GROMACS .gro file of N, CA and C in nm:
model
  474
    1MET      N    1   0.083  -0.118   0.000
    1MET     CA    2   0.000   0.000   0.000
    1MET      C    3   0.088   0.125   0.000
    2LYS      N    4   0.197   0.120   0.077
    2LYS     CA    5   0.288   0.235   0.082
    2LYS      C    6   0.344   0.265  -0.056
    3TYR      N    7   0.379   0.159  -0.127
    3TYR     CA    8   0.442   0.177  -0.257
    3TYR      C    9   0.345   0.233  -0.361
    4VAL      N   10   0.221   0.193  -0.350
    4VAL     CA   11   0.121   0.246  -0.443
    4VAL      C   12   0.105   0.396  -0.420
    5MET      N   13   0.099   0.435  -0.292
    5MET     CA   14   0.087   0.578  -0.260
    5MET      C   15   0.212   0.654  -0.307
    6LEU      N   16   0.327   0.593  -0.291
    6LEU     CA   17   0.451   0.655  -0.338
    6LEU      C   18   0.447   0.675  -0.489
    7ALA      N   19   0.400   0.576  -0.560
    7ALA     CA   20   0.391   0.586  -0.705
    7ALA      C   21   0.295   0.697  -0.746
    8LEU      N   22   0.183   0.708  -0.676
    8LEU     CA   23   0.087   0.814  -0.708
    8LEU      C   24   0.146   0.952  -0.680
    9CYS      N   25   0.218   0.964  -0.569
    9CYS     CA   26   0.282   1.092  -0.538
    9CYS      C   27   0.386   1.129  -0.643
   10LEU      N   28   0.463   1.030  -0.685
   10LEU     CA   29   0.561   1.056  -0.791
   10LEU      C   30   0.492   1.097  -0.920
   11GLY      N   31   0.382   1.031  -0.950
   11GLY     CA   32   0.306   1.064  -1.071
   11GLY      C   33   0.255   1.207  -1.065
   12LEU      N   34   0.207   1.248  -0.948
   12LEU     CA   35   0.159   1.386  -0.934
   12LEU      C   36   0.273   1.486  -0.944
   13SER      N   37   0.389   1.450  -0.891
   13SER     CA   38   0.503   1.542  -0.900
   13SER      C   39   0.547   1.559  -1.045
   14PHE      N   40   0.535   1.453  -1.125
   14PHE     CA   41   0.566   1.465  -1.268
   14PHE      C   42   0.465   1.557  -1.336
   15ALA      N   43   0.342   1.552  -1.290
   15ALA     CA   44   0.238   1.635  -1.352
   15ALA      C   45   0.262   1.783  -1.326
   16VAL      N   46   0.318   1.816  -1.211
   16VAL     CA   47   0.343   1.955  -1.176
   16VAL      C   48   0.463   2.010  -1.254
   17ASN      N   49   0.564   1.931  -1.274
   17ASN     CA   50   0.685   1.975  -1.343
   17ASN      C   51   0.663   1.982  -1.494
   18ALA      N   52   0.759   2.043  -1.561
   18ALA     CA   53   0.753   2.053  -1.707
   18ALA      C   54   0.766   1.914  -1.767
   19GLN      N   55   0.693   1.894  -1.876
   19GLN     CA   56   0.695   1.765  -1.944
   19GLN      C   57   0.750   1.784  -2.084
   20LYS      N   58   0.846   1.700  -2.118
   20LYS     CA   59   0.898   1.702  -2.254
   20LYS      C   60   0.827   1.592  -2.330
   21VAL      N   61   0.784   1.626  -2.451
   21VAL     CA   62   0.709   1.530  -2.530
   21VAL      C   63   0.750   1.545  -2.677
   22LYS      N   64   0.744   1.434  -2.749
   22LYS     CA   65   0.780   1.435  -2.890
   22LYS      C   66   0.653   1.406  -2.971
   23VAL      N   67   0.617   1.499  -3.056
   23VAL     CA   68   0.498   1.484  -3.140
   23VAL      C   69   0.540   1.509  -3.284
   24ASP      N   70   0.515   1.413  -3.372
   24ASP     CA   71   0.552   1.424  -3.514
   24ASP      C   72   0.698   1.465  -3.533
   25LYS      N   73   0.785   1.397  -3.463
   25LYS     CA   74   0.930   1.417  -3.473
   25LYS      C   75   0.974   1.556  -3.428
   26GLN      N   76   0.890   1.626  -3.354
   26GLN     CA   77   0.926   1.756  -3.300
   26GLN      C   78   0.919   1.748  -3.147
   27ASN      N   79   1.020   1.809  -3.083
   27ASN     CA   80   1.025   1.806  -2.938
   27ASN      C   81   0.960   1.931  -2.882
   28PHE      N   82   0.868   1.911  -2.786
   28PHE     CA   83   0.801   2.021  -2.718
   28PHE      C   84   0.819   2.002  -2.569
   29GLU      N   85   0.810   2.116  -2.499
   29GLU     CA   86   0.815   2.113  -2.353
   29GLU      C   87   0.693   2.189  -2.305
   30VAL      N   88   0.617   2.124  -2.218
   30VAL     CA   89   0.493   2.185  -2.169
   30VAL      C   90   0.513   2.220  -2.023
   31LYS      N   91   0.494   2.350  -1.993
   31LYS     CA   92   0.501   2.400  -1.856
   31LYS      C   93   0.367   2.467  -1.826
   32GLY      N   94   0.287   2.398  -1.748
   32GLY     CA   95   0.154   2.452  -1.717
   32GLY      C   96   0.072   2.460  -1.845
   33GLU      N   97   0.031   2.582  -1.882
   33GLU     CA   98  -0.047   2.603  -2.005
   33GLU      C   99   0.041   2.646  -2.122
   34ARG      N  100   0.168   2.669  -2.097
   34ARG     CA  101   0.260   2.720  -2.201
   34ARG      C  102   0.330   2.604  -2.269
   35ILE      N  103   0.351   2.617  -2.400
   35ILE     CA  104   0.420   2.516  -2.480
   35ILE      C  105   0.544   2.580  -2.539
   36PHE      N  106   0.660   2.513  -2.521
   36PHE     CA  107   0.788   2.564  -2.568
   36PHE      C  108   0.848   2.467  -2.668
   37LYS      N  109   0.916   2.526  -2.767
   37LYS     CA  110   0.991   2.446  -2.864
   37LYS      C  111   1.129   2.507  -2.874
   38ASP      N  112   1.229   2.426  -2.843
   38ASP     CA  113   1.369   2.472  -2.842
   38ASP      C  114   1.387   2.595  -2.753
   39GLY      N  115   1.316   2.601  -2.640
   39GLY     CA  116   1.330   2.709  -2.544
   39GLY      C  117   1.244   2.830  -2.574
   40ALA      N  118   1.179   2.834  -2.689
   40ALA     CA  119   1.096   2.949  -2.726
   40ALA      C  120   0.949   2.915  -2.706
   41ASP      N  121   0.872   3.013  -2.656
   41ASP     CA  122   0.729   2.994  -2.634
   41ASP      C  123   0.657   2.997  -2.768
   42VAL      N  124   0.591   2.885  -2.801
   42VAL     CA  125   0.519   2.875  -2.929
   42VAL      C  126   0.369   2.853  -2.906
   43THR      N  127   0.323   2.881  -2.786
   43THR     CA  128   0.184   2.857  -2.751
   43THR      C  129   0.089   2.933  -2.843
   44GLU      N  130   0.119   3.059  -2.868
   44GLU     CA  131   0.030   3.144  -2.949
   44GLU      C  132   0.033   3.107  -3.097
   45THR      N  133   0.141   3.049  -3.143
   45THR     CA  134   0.153   3.020  -3.287
   45THR      C  135   0.090   2.887  -3.326
   46LEU      N  136   0.059   2.802  -3.227
   46LEU     CA  137   0.002   2.669  -3.257
   46LEU      C  138  -0.149   2.677  -3.271
   47THR      N  139  -0.203   2.589  -3.352
   47THR     CA  140  -0.348   2.579  -3.366
   47THR      C  141  -0.404   2.507  -3.245
   48LEU      N  142  -0.536   2.522  -3.229
   48LEU     CA  143  -0.601   2.455  -3.117
   48LEU      C  144  -0.587   2.304  -3.126
   49GLU      N  145  -0.597   2.251  -3.248
   49GLU     CA  146  -0.583   2.107  -3.266
   49GLU      C  147  -0.442   2.060  -3.228
   50ARG      N  148  -0.344   2.137  -3.269
   50ARG     CA  149  -0.205   2.102  -3.239
   50ARG      C  150  -0.180   2.108  -3.088
   51LYS      N  151  -0.233   2.212  -3.022
   51LYS     CA  152  -0.219   2.223  -2.877
   51LYS      C  153  -0.283   2.102  -2.808
   52ALA      N  154  -0.403   2.067  -2.855
   52ALA     CA  155  -0.473   1.952  -2.796
   52ALA      C  156  -0.394   1.824  -2.818
   53GLU      N  157  -0.336   1.811  -2.936
   53GLU     CA  158  -0.256   1.693  -2.969
   53GLU      C  159  -0.134   1.685  -2.876
   54ILE      N  160  -0.068   1.797  -2.855
   54ILE     CA  161   0.051   1.801  -2.769
   54ILE      C  162   0.011   1.770  -2.624
   55LYS      N  163  -0.098   1.831  -2.578
   55LYS     CA  164  -0.142   1.808  -2.440
   55LYS      C  165  -0.185   1.663  -2.420
   56LYS      N  166  -0.249   1.605  -2.522
   56LYS     CA  167  -0.289   1.466  -2.513
   56LYS      C  168  -0.166   1.376  -2.506
   57ALA      N  169  -0.062   1.408  -2.584
   57ALA     CA  170   0.062   1.331  -2.581
   57ALA      C  171   0.127   1.341  -2.442
   58VAL      N  172   0.121   1.460  -2.381
   58VAL     CA  173   0.175   1.479  -2.247
   58VAL      C  174   0.097   1.394  -2.146
   59GLN      N  175  -0.035   1.393  -2.158
   59GLN     CA  176  -0.117   1.313  -2.066
   59GLN      C  177  -0.087   1.164  -2.081
   60ILE      N  178  -0.073   1.119  -2.205
   60ILE     CA  179  -0.040   0.978  -2.229
   60ILE      C  180   0.095   0.945  -2.167
   61GLN      N  181   0.191   1.034  -2.185
   61GLN     CA  182   0.324   1.013  -2.129
   61GLN      C  183   0.318   1.008  -1.976
   62LYS      N  184   0.240   1.098  -1.917
   62LYS     CA  185   0.225   1.099  -1.772
   62LYS      C  186   0.161   0.968  -1.724
   63ALA      N  187   0.058   0.924  -1.795
   63ALA     CA  188  -0.010   0.800  -1.758
   63ALA      C  189   0.086   0.681  -1.766
   64GLU      N  190   0.170   0.679  -1.869
   64GLU     CA  191   0.268   0.571  -1.882
   64GLU      C  192   0.369   0.574  -1.768
   65GLU      N  193   0.412   0.693  -1.730
   65GLU     CA  194   0.508   0.705  -1.620
   65GLU      C  195   0.446   0.659  -1.488
   66VAL      N  196   0.320   0.698  -1.466
   66VAL     CA  197   0.251   0.657  -1.345
   66VAL      C  198   0.235   0.504  -1.345
   67ALA      N  199   0.201   0.448  -1.460
   67ALA     CA  200   0.185   0.303  -1.470
   67ALA      C  201   0.317   0.232  -1.440
   68LYS      N  202   0.426   0.286  -1.493
   68LYS     CA  203   0.558   0.227  -1.467
   68LYS      C  204   0.591   0.234  -1.317
   69GLN      N  205   0.563   0.349  -1.257
   69GLN     CA  206   0.590   0.365  -1.113
   69GLN      C  207   0.504   0.268  -1.031
   70ALA      N  208   0.378   0.254  -1.072
   70ALA     CA  209   0.290   0.162  -1.001
   70ALA      C  210   0.340   0.018  -1.014
   71GLU      N  211   0.387  -0.017  -1.133
   71GLU     CA  212   0.440  -0.152  -1.156
   71GLU      C  213   0.564  -0.175  -1.070
   72LYS      N  214   0.651  -0.074  -1.064
   72LYS     CA  215   0.769  -0.086  -0.979
   72LYS      C  216   0.729  -0.103  -0.832
   73ALA      N  217   0.632  -0.023  -0.791
   73ALA     CA  218   0.586  -0.031  -0.653
   73ALA      C  219   0.526  -0.169  -0.624
   74LYS      N  220   0.453  -0.222  -0.721
   74LYS     CA  221   0.393  -0.354  -0.704
   74LYS      C  222   0.501  -0.461  -0.691
   75LYS      N  223   0.605  -0.451  -0.774
   75LYS     CA  224   0.715  -0.547  -0.767
   75LYS      C  225   0.786  -0.537  -0.633
   76GLU      N  226   0.808  -0.415  -0.586
   76GLU     CA  227   0.874  -0.395  -0.456
   76GLU      C  228   0.788  -0.454  -0.344
   77ALA      N  229   0.657  -0.432  -0.354
   77ALA     CA  230   0.567  -0.486  -0.252
   77ALA      C  231   0.574  -0.639  -0.251
   78LYS      N  232   0.581  -0.699  -0.369
   78LYS     CA  233   0.591  -0.845  -0.377
   78LYS      C  234   0.721  -0.893  -0.315
   79LYS      N  235   0.831  -0.821  -0.341
   79LYS     CA  236   0.960  -0.858  -0.282
   79LYS      C  237   0.953  -0.851  -0.130
   80VAL      N  238   0.896  -0.743  -0.080
   80VAL     CA  239   0.885  -0.725   0.065
   80VAL      C  240   0.798  -0.836   0.124
   81GLU      N  241   0.687  -0.865   0.056
   81GLU     CA  242   0.597  -0.970   0.103
   81GLU      C  243   0.668  -1.105   0.106
   82LYS      N  244   0.748  -1.131   0.003
   82LYS     CA  245   0.822  -1.257  -0.005
   82LYS      C  246   0.923  -1.267   0.111
   83LYS      N  247   0.992  -1.157   0.138
   83LYS     CA  248   1.088  -1.156   0.248
   83LYS      C  249   1.018  -1.177   0.382
   84GLU      N  250   0.901  -1.113   0.398
   84GLU     CA  251   0.826  -1.130   0.522
   84GLU      C  252   0.781  -1.274   0.539
   85LYS      N  253   0.736  -1.334   0.429
   85LYS     CA  254   0.691  -1.473   0.435
   85LYS      C  255   0.808  -1.565   0.470
   86SER      N  256   0.923  -1.537   0.410
   86SER     CA  257   1.042  -1.617   0.439
   86SER      C  258   1.081  -1.604   0.586
   87ALA      N  259   1.077  -1.483   0.637
   87ALA     CA  260   1.110  -1.460   0.778
   87ALA      C  261   1.009  -1.531   0.868
   88GLU      N  262   0.882  -1.527   0.830
   88GLU     CA  263   0.778  -1.596   0.908
   88GLU      C  264   0.803  -1.747   0.909
   89ASN      N  265   0.838  -1.801   0.793
   89ASN     CA  266   0.867  -1.945   0.785
   89ASN      C  267   0.987  -1.982   0.872
   90LYS      N  268   1.090  -1.899   0.870
   90LYS     CA  269   1.208  -1.924   0.953
   90LYS      C  270   1.171  -1.919   1.101
   91ARG      N  271   1.086  -1.822   1.137
   91ARG     CA  272   1.044  -1.809   1.276
   91ARG      C  273   0.965  -1.933   1.319
   92LYS      N  274   0.873  -1.977   1.233
   92LYS     CA  275   0.794  -2.096   1.265
   92LYS      C  276   0.883  -2.219   1.279
   93LYS      N  277   0.980  -2.231   1.189
   93LYS     CA  278   1.072  -2.345   1.195
   93LYS      C  279   1.151  -2.342   1.326
   94ALA      N  280   1.196  -2.224   1.365
   94ALA     CA  281   1.272  -2.210   1.490
   94ALA      C  282   1.183  -2.244   1.610
   95GLU      N  283   1.057  -2.202   1.606
   95GLU     CA  284   0.964  -2.233   1.715
   95GLU      C  285   0.943  -2.385   1.725
   96LYS      N  286   0.925  -2.450   1.609
   96LYS     CA  287   0.906  -2.595   1.609
   96LYS      C  288   1.029  -2.665   1.665
   97GLU      N  289   1.145  -2.619   1.624
   97GLU     CA  290   1.271  -2.678   1.671
   97GLU      C  291   1.284  -2.661   1.823
   98LEU      N  292   1.249  -2.543   1.872
   98LEU     CA  293   1.256  -2.517   2.015
   98LEU      C  294   1.158  -2.608   2.090
   99ALA      N  295   1.036  -2.619   2.037
   99ALA     CA  296   0.935  -2.706   2.100
   99ALA      C  297   0.983  -2.851   2.102
  100LYS      N  298   1.046  -2.893   1.992
  100LYS     CA  299   1.098  -3.029   1.984
  100LYS      C  300   1.207  -3.052   2.089
  101LYS      N  301   1.295  -2.954   2.105
  101LYS     CA  302   1.402  -2.967   2.205
  101LYS      C  303   1.345  -2.969   2.346
  102GLN      N  304   1.244  -2.884   2.370
  102GLN     CA  305   1.183  -2.882   2.502
  102GLN      C  306   1.115  -3.014   2.533
  103LYS      N  307   1.047  -3.070   2.433
  103LYS     CA  308   0.981  -3.198   2.454
  103LYS      C  309   1.084  -3.309   2.480
  104ALA      N  310   1.194  -3.306   2.405
  104ALA     CA  311   1.300  -3.406   2.426
  104ALA      C  312   1.358  -3.393   2.567
  105GLN      N  313   1.377  -3.269   2.612
  105GLN     CA  314   1.429  -3.246   2.747
  105GLN      C  315   1.330  -3.297   2.851
  106SER      N  316   1.203  -3.268   2.828
  106SER     CA  317   1.099  -3.314   2.920
  106SER      C  318   1.094  -3.467   2.926
  107ASN      N  319   1.101  -3.531   2.809
  107ASN     CA  320   1.101  -3.678   2.804
  107ASN      C  321   1.222  -3.736   2.877
  108PHE      N  322   1.337  -3.673   2.858
  108PHE     CA  323   1.459  -3.719   2.926
  108PHE      C  324   1.444  -3.707   3.077
  109ASP      N  325   1.395  -3.590   3.121
  109ASP     CA  326   1.379  -3.569   3.265
  109ASP      C  327   1.280  -3.670   3.325
  110LYS      N  328   1.172  -3.695   3.253
  110LYS     CA  329   1.072  -3.791   3.301
  110LYS      C  330   1.131  -3.932   3.309
  111ALA      N  331   1.202  -3.972   3.204
  111ALA     CA  332   1.263  -4.106   3.202
  111ALA      C  333   1.365  -4.120   3.314
  112LYS      N  334   1.444  -4.016   3.336
  112LYS     CA  335   1.545  -4.020   3.443
  112LYS      C  336   1.478  -4.032   3.580
  113SER      N  337   1.371  -3.954   3.597
  113SER     CA  338   1.298  -3.957   3.724
  113SER      C  339   1.237  -4.095   3.749
  114ASN      N  340   1.175  -4.152   3.645
  114ASN     CA  341   1.115  -4.285   3.659
  114ASN      C  342   1.221  -4.390   3.694
  115LEU      N  343   1.336  -4.382   3.629
  115LEU     CA  344   1.444  -4.476   3.656
  115LEU      C  345   1.492  -4.464   3.801
  116GLU      N  346   1.513  -4.340   3.846
  116GLU     CA  347   1.561  -4.318   3.982
  116GLU      C  348   1.460  -4.371   4.084
  117LYS      N  349   1.331  -4.343   4.059
  117LYS     CA  350   1.228  -4.391   4.151
  117LYS      C  351   1.225  -4.544   4.157
  118ALA      N  352   1.234  -4.607   4.040
  118ALA     CA  353   1.232  -4.754   4.036
  118ALA      C  354   1.353  -4.812   4.108
  119GLN      N  355   1.471  -4.751   4.088
  119GLN     CA  356   1.592  -4.800   4.155
  119GLN      C  357   1.580  -4.785   4.307
  120GLU      N  358   1.526  -4.670   4.351
  120GLU     CA  359   1.509  -4.648   4.495
  120GLU      C  360   1.412  -4.749   4.555
  121LYS      N  361   1.300  -4.771   4.485
  121LYS     CA  362   1.200  -4.865   4.535
  121LYS      C  363   1.258  -5.006   4.543
  122ARG      N  364   1.332  -5.045   4.440
  122ARG     CA  365   1.395  -5.178   4.439
  122ARG      C  366   1.492  -5.191   4.555
  123THR      N  367   1.572  -5.088   4.577
  123THR     CA  368   1.670  -5.090   4.686
  123THR      C  369   1.600  -5.103   4.822
  124LYS      N  370   1.492  -5.027   4.841
  124LYS     CA  371   1.419  -5.033   4.967
  124LYS      C  372   1.360  -5.172   4.991
  125LEU      N  373   1.302  -5.227   4.883
  125LEU     CA  374   1.244  -5.361   4.896
  125LEU      C  375   1.351  -5.466   4.928
  126MET      N  376   1.469  -5.450   4.868
  126MET     CA  377   1.579  -5.544   4.894
  126MET      C  378   1.626  -5.531   5.038
  127GLU      N  379   1.636  -5.407   5.088
  127GLU     CA  380   1.682  -5.385   5.225
  127GLU      C  381   1.583  -5.445   5.325
  128ARG      N  382   1.457  -5.441   5.295
  128ARG     CA  383   1.354  -5.495   5.384
  128ARG      C  384   1.339  -5.647   5.367
  129GLY      N  385   1.401  -5.701   5.264
  129GLY     CA  386   1.395  -5.844   5.239
  129GLY      C  387   1.262  -5.888   5.180
  130LYS      N  388   1.198  -5.802   5.108
  130LYS     CA  389   1.067  -5.834   5.054
  130LYS      C  390   1.073  -5.872   4.906
  131LEU      N  391   1.191  -5.899   4.855
  131LEU     CA  392   1.204  -5.936   4.713
  131LEU      C  393   1.237  -6.083   4.702
  132SER      N  394   1.152  -6.153   4.631
  132SER     CA  395   1.181  -6.293   4.599
  132SER      C  396   1.267  -6.295   4.474
  133PRO      N  397   1.332  -6.406   4.442
  133PRO     CA  398   1.413  -6.413   4.320
  133PRO      C  399   1.331  -6.380   4.194
  134VAL      N  400   1.206  -6.421   4.190
  134VAL     CA  401   1.121  -6.390   4.075
  134VAL      C  402   1.094  -6.240   4.068
  135ASP      N  403   1.062  -6.179   4.185
  135ASP     CA  404   1.038  -6.035   4.190
  135ASP      C  405   1.165  -5.958   4.153
  136GLU      N  406   1.277  -6.007   4.199
  136GLU     CA  407   1.405  -5.942   4.168
  136GLU      C  408   1.430  -5.941   4.017
  137ALA      N  409   1.400  -6.052   3.950
  137ALA     CA  410   1.416  -6.060   3.804
  137ALA      C  411   1.322  -5.961   3.734
  138LYS      N  412   1.199  -5.949   3.788
  138LYS     CA  413   1.103  -5.853   3.730
  138LYS      C  414   1.154  -5.709   3.745
  139TRP      N  415   1.206  -5.677   3.864
  139TRP     CA  416   1.259  -5.543   3.888
  139TRP      C  417   1.381  -5.516   3.799
  140ASP      N  418   1.466  -5.616   3.783
  140ASP     CA  419   1.582  -5.598   3.695
  140ASP      C  420   1.537  -5.567   3.553
  141LYS      N  421   1.436  -5.641   3.507
  141LYS     CA  422   1.384  -5.621   3.372
  141LYS      C  423   1.322  -5.481   3.358
  142LYS      N  424   1.247  -5.440   3.462
  142LYS     CA  425   1.183  -5.308   3.460
  142LYS      C  426   1.288  -5.197   3.458
  143ILE      N  427   1.390  -5.211   3.540
  143ILE     CA  428   1.496  -5.110   3.546
  143ILE      C  429   1.572  -5.106   3.414
  144LYS      N  430   1.597  -5.220   3.355
  144LYS     CA  431   1.667  -5.224   3.226
  144LYS      C  432   1.584  -5.152   3.120
  145THR      N  433   1.453  -5.175   3.118
  145THR     CA  434   1.364  -5.107   3.023
  145THR      C  435   1.368  -4.956   3.044
  146LEU      N  436   1.363  -4.913   3.169
  146LEU     CA  437   1.368  -4.769   3.200
  146LEU      C  438   1.503  -4.709   3.161
  147GLU      N  439   1.611  -4.786   3.178
  147GLU     CA  440   1.743  -4.737   3.134
  147GLU      C  441   1.747  -4.719   2.983
  148GLU      N  442   1.686  -4.813   2.910
  148GLU     CA  443   1.681  -4.801   2.764
  148GLU      C  444   1.600  -4.678   2.721
  149LYS      N  445   1.488  -4.655   2.788
  149LYS     CA  446   1.406  -4.536   2.757
  149LYS      C  447   1.485  -4.408   2.782
  150MET      N  448   1.559  -4.408   2.894
  150MET     CA  449   1.639  -4.290   2.926
  150MET      C  450   1.749  -4.270   2.822
  151ALA      N  451   1.811  -4.379   2.778
  151ALA     CA  452   1.917  -4.369   2.677
  151ALA      C  453   1.860  -4.314   2.546
  152LYS      N  454   1.741  -4.362   2.508
  152LYS     CA  455   1.676  -4.311   2.385
  152LYS      C  456   1.645  -4.163   2.399
  153ALA      N  457   1.591  -4.124   2.515
  153ALA     CA  458   1.556  -3.983   2.539
  153ALA      C  459   1.681  -3.897   2.536
  154LYS      N  460   1.793  -3.949   2.591
  154LYS     CA  461   1.919  -3.873   2.592
  154LYS      C  462   1.972  -3.857   2.449
  155LYS      N  463   1.956  -3.963   2.369
  155LYS     CA  464   2.003  -3.960   2.231
  155LYS      C  465   1.922  -3.855   2.152
  156LYS      N  466   1.791  -3.849   2.174
  156LYS     CA  467   1.706  -3.751   2.104
  156LYS      C  468   1.734  -3.609   2.152
  157LEU      N  469   1.781  -3.599   2.275
  157LEU     CA  470   1.810  -3.467   2.332
  157LEU      C  471   1.927  -3.401   2.261
  158LYS      N  472   2.021  -3.480   2.213
  158LYS     CA  473   2.140  -3.425   2.148
  158LYS      C  474   2.115  -3.385   2.010
   0.00000   0.00000   0.00000
């Protein structure tokens, strides 16, 4: 939107300034209502049709310049939009990566906590003499599984 307004302002500034135009292989310069040829005022010597022809050529030239400026502004706006979209994509990717790392850290912490709790419980049961050989094998298997989970979580953390 900024660029479109800029193009319109530039177009208006061209309208205020003198315009050089070529009509029938002759160069004219139009300043306001006055028409100059080679620096000399020829407004009074031209016919009404010729004046209208010159002014129409100036208007066409102005319209073309405004169209070019608008096209440039549109291209610039597309470039800016593309850069913004790229930056947004990078930001989203970084957010996803951060969330992934946080989840991996959380999984690691949980696995470590579960392992520590299981080891403590097993130790307490052993100290109290409440573990049979079958129960001891089950606890060993459980602790081994928890160690594997922790190792996987640690590997994903890196």
